Amino acid sequence: MYGEGSSPRQQWSFSTEAPLTGLKSSRESGQTIAADQSGSVYRLDRHGHVAAVTRGFFGVSLIATDAIGQRAAVVDQESRLSLFDEKLRVTWSLDLPDAITAVDVEPHGRFVAVALANGKTVVYDAHHRRVAHFESQRPLRFVRFLEF
């Protein structure tokens, strides 16, 4: 029959220690990064099992991941940006001068773009070097790297 299909099935479930504050999936790897109010950040494999966990990141508001699950960027305390490796070890962390409104990680994990409430957008490489920046009249709410 036209228009009928199978109902969605639950593949897995996971409960955080406290209410969820952020959730983001890697496009190719199927891994998921989750954060909760207790300050925990979790990396879940494609089956919903905890692959890594780190603590001490309170007030997570934004999460971005690369496509293959090797890097994740987390915004906490409104203006702190942290870049994690695949085991959720902090590669680098940076306190920025204004609230972060958007963040994205380049699909291969080489760059992180961060937009600020003051209208500035900065691109960092995976080694914490500022490689580009620009300013807009209004703060950006969305930042995305394009994949060709």
Short mmCIF file of N, CA and C in Angstrom, two decimals:
data_model
loop_
_atom_site.label_atom_id
_atom_site.label_comp_id
_atom_site.label_asym_id
_atom_site.label_seq_id
_atom_site.Cartn_x
_atom_site.Cartn_y
_atom_site.Cartn_z
N MET A 1 0.83 -1.18 0.00
CA MET A 1 0.00 0.00 0.00
C MET A 1 0.89 1.25 0.00
N TYR A 2 0.42 2.24 -0.69
CA TYR A 2 1.15 3.48 -0.79
C TYR A 2 1.07 4.26 0.53
N GLY A 3 2.21 4.81 0.98
CA GLY A 3 2.24 5.66 2.17
C GLY A 3 2.39 4.92 3.48
N GLU A 4 2.42 3.60 3.44
CA GLU A 4 2.61 2.86 4.68
C GLU A 4 4.02 2.32 4.73
N GLY A 5 4.54 2.30 5.90
CA GLY A 5 5.88 1.76 6.10
C GLY A 5 5.95 1.14 7.47
N SER A 6 7.10 0.73 7.83
CA SER A 6 7.25 0.14 9.16
C SER A 6 7.45 1.24 10.19
N SER A 7 7.00 0.98 11.38
CA SER A 7 7.17 1.93 12.48
C SER A 7 8.62 1.96 12.92
N PRO A 8 9.07 3.10 13.42
CA PRO A 8 10.45 3.17 13.91
C PRO A 8 10.64 2.22 15.09
N ARG A 9 11.86 1.67 15.19
CA ARG A 9 12.19 0.80 16.30
C ARG A 9 13.27 1.44 17.15
N GLN A 10 13.18 1.26 18.44
CA GLN A 10 14.20 1.76 19.34
C GLN A 10 15.42 0.87 19.23
N GLN A 11 16.57 1.45 18.94
CA GLN A 11 17.81 0.69 18.80
C GLN A 11 18.53 0.54 20.13
N TRP A 12 18.52 1.60 20.93
CA TRP A 12 19.15 1.58 22.24
C TRP A 12 18.65 2.75 23.06
N SER A 13 18.92 2.73 24.36
CA SER A 13 18.59 3.85 25.22
C SER A 13 19.70 4.04 26.23
N PHE A 14 19.78 5.23 26.77
CA PHE A 14 20.82 5.56 27.73
C PHE A 14 20.27 6.61 28.68
N SER A 15 20.53 6.48 29.96
CA SER A 15 20.10 7.46 30.95
C SER A 15 21.32 8.14 31.54
N THR A 16 21.31 9.46 31.53
CA THR A 16 22.39 10.22 32.16
C THR A 16 22.15 10.28 33.66
N GLU A 17 23.16 10.71 34.41
CA GLU A 17 23.07 10.79 35.87
C GLU A 17 22.15 11.92 36.32
N ALA A 18 21.96 12.92 35.48
CA ALA A 18 21.15 14.09 35.80
C ALA A 18 20.43 14.51 34.50
N PRO A 19 19.55 15.50 34.56
CA PRO A 19 18.86 15.93 33.34
C PRO A 19 19.84 16.29 32.21
N LEU A 20 19.48 15.89 31.01
CA LEU A 20 20.29 16.11 29.82
C LEU A 20 20.38 17.59 29.48
N THR A 21 21.59 18.06 29.13
CA THR A 21 21.76 19.46 28.71
C THR A 21 22.25 19.59 27.27
N GLY A 22 22.76 18.50 26.70
CA GLY A 22 23.24 18.55 25.33
C GLY A 22 23.36 17.17 24.73
N LEU A 23 23.20 17.10 23.40
CA LEU A 23 23.26 15.82 22.69
C LEU A 23 23.64 16.08 21.24
N LYS A 24 24.63 15.35 20.73
CA LYS A 24 25.05 15.52 19.34
C LYS A 24 25.62 14.22 18.82
N SER A 25 25.27 13.87 17.59
CA SER A 25 25.73 12.63 16.95
C SER A 25 26.75 12.92 15.87
N SER A 26 27.74 12.04 15.74
CA SER A 26 28.70 12.11 14.64
C SER A 26 28.07 11.45 13.43
N ARG A 27 28.14 12.12 12.29
CA ARG A 27 27.44 11.63 11.09
C ARG A 27 27.90 10.26 10.62
N GLU A 28 29.18 10.04 10.55
CA GLU A 28 29.67 8.80 9.96
C GLU A 28 29.90 7.69 10.97
N SER A 29 30.38 8.03 12.15
CA SER A 29 30.75 6.99 13.12
C SER A 29 29.55 6.47 13.90
N GLY A 30 28.47 7.26 13.98
CA GLY A 30 27.31 6.85 14.76
C GLY A 30 27.49 7.06 16.25
N GLN A 31 28.63 7.63 16.66
CA GLN A 31 28.85 7.91 18.06
C GLN A 31 28.04 9.14 18.48
N THR A 32 27.74 9.22 19.77
CA THR A 32 26.95 10.33 20.30
C THR A 32 27.67 10.93 21.49
N ILE A 33 27.64 12.25 21.57
CA ILE A 33 28.16 12.96 22.74
C ILE A 33 26.95 13.48 23.50
N ALA A 34 26.90 13.23 24.81
CA ALA A 34 25.80 13.70 25.66
C ALA A 34 26.39 14.41 26.86
N ALA A 35 25.67 15.39 27.38
CA ALA A 35 26.09 16.11 28.58
C ALA A 35 24.90 16.25 29.50
N ASP A 36 25.16 16.30 30.80
CA ASP A 36 24.06 16.45 31.76
C ASP A 36 24.36 17.53 32.79
N GLN A 37 23.38 17.83 33.62
CA GLN A 37 23.49 18.91 34.60
C GLN A 37 24.50 18.61 35.71
N SER A 38 24.89 17.38 35.88
CA SER A 38 25.88 17.04 36.91
C SER A 38 27.30 17.39 36.48
N GLY A 39 27.46 17.85 35.23
CA GLY A 39 28.78 18.20 34.72
C GLY A 39 29.46 17.08 33.97
N SER A 40 28.76 15.99 33.73
CA SER A 40 29.33 14.85 33.01
C SER A 40 29.14 15.00 31.51
N VAL A 41 30.16 14.58 30.76
CA VAL A 41 30.09 14.50 29.31
C VAL A 41 30.40 13.05 28.95
N TYR A 42 29.54 12.45 28.11
CA TYR A 42 29.64 11.04 27.75
C TYR A 42 29.87 10.89 26.26
N ARG A 43 30.66 9.90 25.89
CA ARG A 43 30.76 9.47 24.49
C ARG A 43 30.15 8.09 24.44
N LEU A 44 29.10 7.95 23.63
CA LEU A 44 28.41 6.68 23.48
C LEU A 44 28.75 6.09 22.12
N ASP A 45 29.00 4.79 22.07
CA ASP A 45 29.26 4.16 20.78
C ASP A 45 27.94 3.99 20.02
N ARG A 46 28.01 3.45 18.84
CA ARG A 46 26.82 3.33 18.00
C ARG A 46 25.76 2.40 18.57
N HIS A 47 26.10 1.65 19.62
CA HIS A 47 25.14 0.75 20.27
C HIS A 47 24.61 1.32 21.59
N GLY A 48 25.01 2.56 21.91
CA GLY A 48 24.53 3.21 23.13
C GLY A 48 25.32 2.88 24.38
N HIS A 49 26.47 2.22 24.22
CA HIS A 49 27.31 1.90 25.37
C HIS A 49 28.28 3.04 25.63
N VAL A 50 28.58 3.29 26.90
CA VAL A 50 29.50 4.36 27.27
C VAL A 50 30.92 3.96 26.85
N ALA A 51 31.51 4.76 25.95
CA ALA A 51 32.87 4.53 25.50
C ALA A 51 33.86 5.36 26.31
N ALA A 52 33.39 6.51 26.82
CA ALA A 52 34.23 7.39 27.63
C ALA A 52 33.33 8.35 28.39
N VAL A 53 33.81 8.82 29.51
CA VAL A 53 33.08 9.83 30.29
C VAL A 53 34.10 10.75 30.96
N THR A 54 33.77 12.02 31.05
CA THR A 54 34.59 12.98 31.77
C THR A 54 33.65 13.86 32.59
N ARG A 55 34.17 14.46 33.63
CA ARG A 55 33.32 15.24 34.53
C ARG A 55 33.90 16.65 34.73
N GLY A 56 33.08 17.54 35.26
CA GLY A 56 33.53 18.89 35.58
C GLY A 56 33.13 19.94 34.55
N PHE A 57 32.18 19.63 33.69
CA PHE A 57 31.75 20.57 32.65
C PHE A 57 30.30 20.96 32.91
N PHE A 58 30.13 21.94 33.78
CA PHE A 58 28.80 22.37 34.22
C PHE A 58 28.23 23.42 33.29
N GLY A 59 26.94 23.35 33.05
CA GLY A 59 26.28 24.34 32.22
C GLY A 59 26.57 24.17 30.74
N VAL A 60 26.73 22.94 30.27
CA VAL A 60 26.97 22.71 28.84
C VAL A 60 25.78 23.22 28.05
N SER A 61 26.06 24.11 27.08
CA SER A 61 24.98 24.68 26.27
C SER A 61 25.05 24.27 24.81
N LEU A 62 26.25 23.94 24.32
CA LEU A 62 26.42 23.56 22.92
C LEU A 62 27.42 22.43 22.81
N ILE A 63 27.17 21.53 21.85
CA ILE A 63 28.09 20.44 21.55
C ILE A 63 28.21 20.35 20.03
N ALA A 64 29.43 20.11 19.54
CA ALA A 64 29.65 19.87 18.12
C ALA A 64 30.64 18.72 17.99
N THR A 65 30.49 17.92 16.94
CA THR A 65 31.41 16.81 16.71
C THR A 65 31.85 16.79 15.25
N ASP A 66 32.98 16.14 15.02
CA ASP A 66 33.37 15.92 13.63
C ASP A 66 32.57 14.73 13.09
N ALA A 67 32.73 14.43 11.83
CA ALA A 67 31.93 13.37 11.22
C ALA A 67 32.36 11.97 11.63
N ILE A 68 33.63 11.83 12.02
CA ILE A 68 34.15 10.49 12.28
C ILE A 68 34.32 10.17 13.76
N GLY A 69 33.94 11.07 14.65
CA GLY A 69 33.94 10.79 16.08
C GLY A 69 35.29 10.91 16.77
N GLN A 70 36.24 11.61 16.16
CA GLN A 70 37.55 11.77 16.79
C GLN A 70 37.66 13.04 17.62
N ARG A 71 36.87 14.06 17.31
CA ARG A 71 36.94 15.32 18.05
C ARG A 71 35.53 15.81 18.39
N ALA A 72 35.42 16.43 19.54
CA ALA A 72 34.16 17.04 19.96
C ALA A 72 34.49 18.37 20.63
N ALA A 73 33.65 19.36 20.39
CA ALA A 73 33.79 20.66 21.05
C ALA A 73 32.58 20.84 21.97
N VAL A 74 32.85 21.32 23.18
CA VAL A 74 31.80 21.53 24.16
C VAL A 74 31.90 22.95 24.69
N VAL A 75 30.76 23.62 24.77
CA VAL A 75 30.69 24.95 25.36
C VAL A 75 30.03 24.82 26.71
N ASP A 76 30.74 25.27 27.74
CA ASP A 76 30.15 25.29 29.08
C ASP A 76 30.41 26.65 29.72
N GLN A 77 29.70 26.93 30.77
CA GLN A 77 29.79 28.21 31.48
C GLN A 77 29.63 29.39 30.53
N GLU A 78 28.88 29.20 29.48
CA GLU A 78 28.50 30.22 28.50
C GLU A 78 29.62 30.68 27.57
N SER A 79 30.86 30.72 28.06
CA SER A 79 31.92 31.26 27.21
C SER A 79 33.21 30.44 27.21
N ARG A 80 33.16 29.22 27.76
CA ARG A 80 34.36 28.37 27.73
C ARG A 80 34.21 27.30 26.65
N LEU A 81 35.19 27.23 25.76
CA LEU A 81 35.21 26.26 24.67
C LEU A 81 36.28 25.22 24.98
N SER A 82 35.90 23.94 24.94
CA SER A 82 36.86 22.86 25.16
C SER A 82 36.81 21.90 23.98
N LEU A 83 37.97 21.47 23.53
CA LEU A 83 38.06 20.49 22.45
C LEU A 83 38.54 19.18 23.06
N PHE A 84 37.80 18.10 22.75
CA PHE A 84 38.10 16.77 23.28
C PHE A 84 38.60 15.85 22.17
N ASP A 85 39.41 14.85 22.56
CA ASP A 85 39.78 13.80 21.62
C ASP A 85 38.77 12.66 21.72
N GLU A 86 39.05 11.54 21.05
CA GLU A 86 38.09 10.44 21.00
C GLU A 86 37.89 9.74 22.35
N LYS A 87 38.80 9.96 23.31
CA LYS A 87 38.64 9.37 24.64
C LYS A 87 38.12 10.39 25.65
N LEU A 88 37.62 11.52 25.14
CA LEU A 88 37.11 12.64 25.94
C LEU A 88 38.18 13.26 26.85
N ARG A 89 39.42 13.22 26.38
CA ARG A 89 40.49 13.95 27.07
C ARG A 89 40.50 15.35 26.48
N VAL A 90 40.66 16.35 27.32
CA VAL A 90 40.68 17.74 26.85
C VAL A 90 41.98 17.99 26.09
N THR A 91 41.84 18.33 24.81
CA THR A 91 42.99 18.70 23.98
C THR A 91 43.41 20.12 24.31
N TRP A 92 42.43 21.00 24.36
CA TRP A 92 42.65 22.38 24.81
C TRP A 92 41.33 22.99 25.24
N SER A 93 41.44 24.04 26.05
CA SER A 93 40.28 24.75 26.55
C SER A 93 40.58 26.23 26.50
N LEU A 94 39.56 27.02 26.23
CA LEU A 94 39.76 28.45 26.04
C LEU A 94 38.58 29.22 26.61
N ASP A 95 38.86 30.20 27.47
CA ASP A 95 37.82 31.11 27.97
C ASP A 95 37.75 32.29 27.02
N LEU A 96 36.61 32.48 26.40
CA LEU A 96 36.43 33.54 25.40
C LEU A 96 35.82 34.78 26.04
N PRO A 97 36.00 35.96 25.41
CA PRO A 97 35.58 37.22 26.03
C PRO A 97 34.08 37.48 26.05
N ASP A 98 33.30 36.67 25.34
CA ASP A 98 31.86 36.89 25.29
C ASP A 98 31.16 35.53 25.21
N ALA A 99 29.85 35.54 25.39
CA ALA A 99 29.08 34.29 25.32
C ALA A 99 29.18 33.68 23.93
N ILE A 100 29.27 32.36 23.88
CA ILE A 100 29.34 31.63 22.62
C ILE A 100 27.92 31.34 22.15
N THR A 101 27.61 31.72 20.91
CA THR A 101 26.26 31.53 20.37
C THR A 101 26.16 30.34 19.41
N ALA A 102 27.31 29.90 18.85
CA ALA A 102 27.30 28.76 17.93
C ALA A 102 28.70 28.16 17.86
N VAL A 103 28.75 26.86 17.59
CA VAL A 103 30.04 26.18 17.45
C VAL A 103 29.88 25.03 16.46
N ASP A 104 30.95 24.75 15.71
CA ASP A 104 30.95 23.59 14.83
C ASP A 104 32.38 23.08 14.69
N VAL A 105 32.50 21.78 14.46
CA VAL A 105 33.79 21.14 14.20
C VAL A 105 33.79 20.70 12.75
N GLU A 106 34.86 21.00 12.05
CA GLU A 106 35.02 20.62 10.64
C GLU A 106 34.91 19.10 10.55
N PRO A 107 34.31 18.55 9.48
CA PRO A 107 34.04 17.11 9.40
C PRO A 107 35.23 16.19 9.67
N HIS A 108 36.46 16.64 9.38
CA HIS A 108 37.64 15.82 9.64
C HIS A 108 38.31 16.16 10.97
N GLY A 109 37.73 17.08 11.74
CA GLY A 109 38.24 17.43 13.06
C GLY A 109 39.44 18.35 13.07
N ARG A 110 39.73 18.98 11.94
CA ARG A 110 40.93 19.83 11.86
C ARG A 110 40.69 21.25 12.35
N PHE A 111 39.42 21.72 12.33
CA PHE A 111 39.12 23.10 12.70
C PHE A 111 37.86 23.18 13.55
N VAL A 112 37.79 24.24 14.37
CA VAL A 112 36.62 24.53 15.19
C VAL A 112 36.24 25.98 14.93
N ALA A 113 34.98 26.22 14.58
CA ALA A 113 34.48 27.59 14.39
C ALA A 113 33.60 27.93 15.58
N VAL A 114 33.77 29.13 16.10
CA VAL A 114 32.98 29.56 17.25
C VAL A 114 32.48 30.98 17.01
N ALA A 115 31.17 31.18 17.16
CA ALA A 115 30.57 32.51 17.00
C ALA A 115 30.27 33.06 18.39
N LEU A 116 30.51 34.36 18.56
CA LEU A 116 30.33 35.01 19.86
C LEU A 116 29.19 36.02 19.82
N ALA A 117 28.66 36.32 20.98
CA ALA A 117 27.54 37.25 21.11
C ALA A 117 27.89 38.67 20.66
N ASN A 118 29.18 39.00 20.60
CA ASN A 118 29.59 40.34 20.15
C ASN A 118 29.71 40.44 18.63
N GLY A 119 29.33 39.38 17.90
CA GLY A 119 29.36 39.40 16.44
C GLY A 119 30.64 38.85 15.82
N LYS A 120 31.62 38.52 16.65
CA LYS A 120 32.87 37.97 16.13
C LYS A 120 32.76 36.46 15.96
N THR A 121 33.37 35.95 14.91
CA THR A 121 33.46 34.51 14.66
C THR A 121 34.93 34.19 14.45
N VAL A 122 35.40 33.16 15.15
CA VAL A 122 36.82 32.79 15.11
C VAL A 122 36.93 31.31 14.74
N VAL A 123 37.92 30.99 13.93
CA VAL A 123 38.21 29.60 13.58
C VAL A 123 39.57 29.24 14.17
N TYR A 124 39.60 28.14 14.93
CA TYR A 124 40.82 27.62 15.52
C TYR A 124 41.15 26.29 14.87
N ASP A 125 42.44 25.97 14.80
CA ASP A 125 42.80 24.63 14.32
C ASP A 125 42.84 23.68 15.52
N ALA A 126 43.07 22.42 15.25
CA ALA A 126 43.06 21.41 16.30
C ALA A 126 44.18 21.60 17.31
N HIS A 127 45.17 22.46 16.98
CA HIS A 127 46.29 22.72 17.87
C HIS A 127 46.14 24.04 18.63
N HIS A 128 44.93 24.60 18.59
CA HIS A 128 44.59 25.80 19.37
C HIS A 128 45.09 27.10 18.73
N ARG A 129 45.49 27.04 17.47
CA ARG A 129 45.93 28.26 16.79
C ARG A 129 44.75 28.92 16.11
N ARG A 130 44.66 30.23 16.26
CA ARG A 130 43.61 31.01 15.57
C ARG A 130 44.02 31.14 14.11
N VAL A 131 43.20 30.61 13.20
CA VAL A 131 43.57 30.60 11.78
C VAL A 131 42.73 31.54 10.94
N ALA A 132 41.58 31.98 11.45
CA ALA A 132 40.73 32.91 10.70
C ALA A 132 39.76 33.58 11.67
N HIS A 133 39.27 34.74 11.25
CA HIS A 133 38.23 35.43 12.03
C HIS A 133 37.51 36.44 11.14
N PHE A 134 36.30 36.75 11.51
CA PHE A 134 35.54 37.80 10.83
C PHE A 134 34.50 38.32 11.81
N GLU A 135 33.92 39.45 11.46
CA GLU A 135 32.91 40.07 12.31
C GLU A 135 31.65 40.30 11.49
N SER A 136 30.50 40.06 12.10
CA SER A 136 29.22 40.29 11.44
C SER A 136 28.45 41.37 12.20
N GLN A 137 27.46 41.96 11.56
CA GLN A 137 26.69 43.02 12.21
C GLN A 137 25.89 42.49 13.39
N ARG A 138 25.40 41.28 13.25
CA ARG A 138 24.65 40.63 14.33
C ARG A 138 25.32 39.31 14.68
N PRO A 139 25.18 38.87 15.92
CA PRO A 139 25.77 37.59 16.30
C PRO A 139 25.17 36.44 15.48
N LEU A 140 26.01 35.52 15.05
CA LEU A 140 25.54 34.34 14.33
C LEU A 140 24.96 33.34 15.32
N ARG A 141 23.89 32.70 14.93
CA ARG A 141 23.26 31.66 15.77
C ARG A 141 23.58 30.26 15.26
N PHE A 142 24.05 30.19 14.01
CA PHE A 142 24.40 28.90 13.40
C PHE A 142 25.72 29.03 12.67
N VAL A 143 26.59 28.06 12.85
CA VAL A 143 27.87 28.00 12.15
C VAL A 143 28.03 26.57 11.66
N ARG A 144 28.32 26.36 10.39
CA ARG A 144 28.51 25.02 9.84
C ARG A 144 29.64 25.01 8.83
N PHE A 145 30.48 23.99 8.91
CA PHE A 145 31.47 23.75 7.87
C PHE A 145 30.79 22.96 6.77
N LEU A 146 31.07 23.31 5.53
CA LEU A 146 30.50 22.59 4.40
C LEU A 146 31.43 21.46 3.99
N GLU A 147 30.83 20.38 3.57
CA GLU A 147 31.60 19.22 3.13
C GLU A 147 31.39 19.06 1.63
N PHE A 148 32.49 18.98 0.89
CA PHE A 148 32.39 18.84 -0.57
C PHE A 148 32.75 17.45 -0.99
#
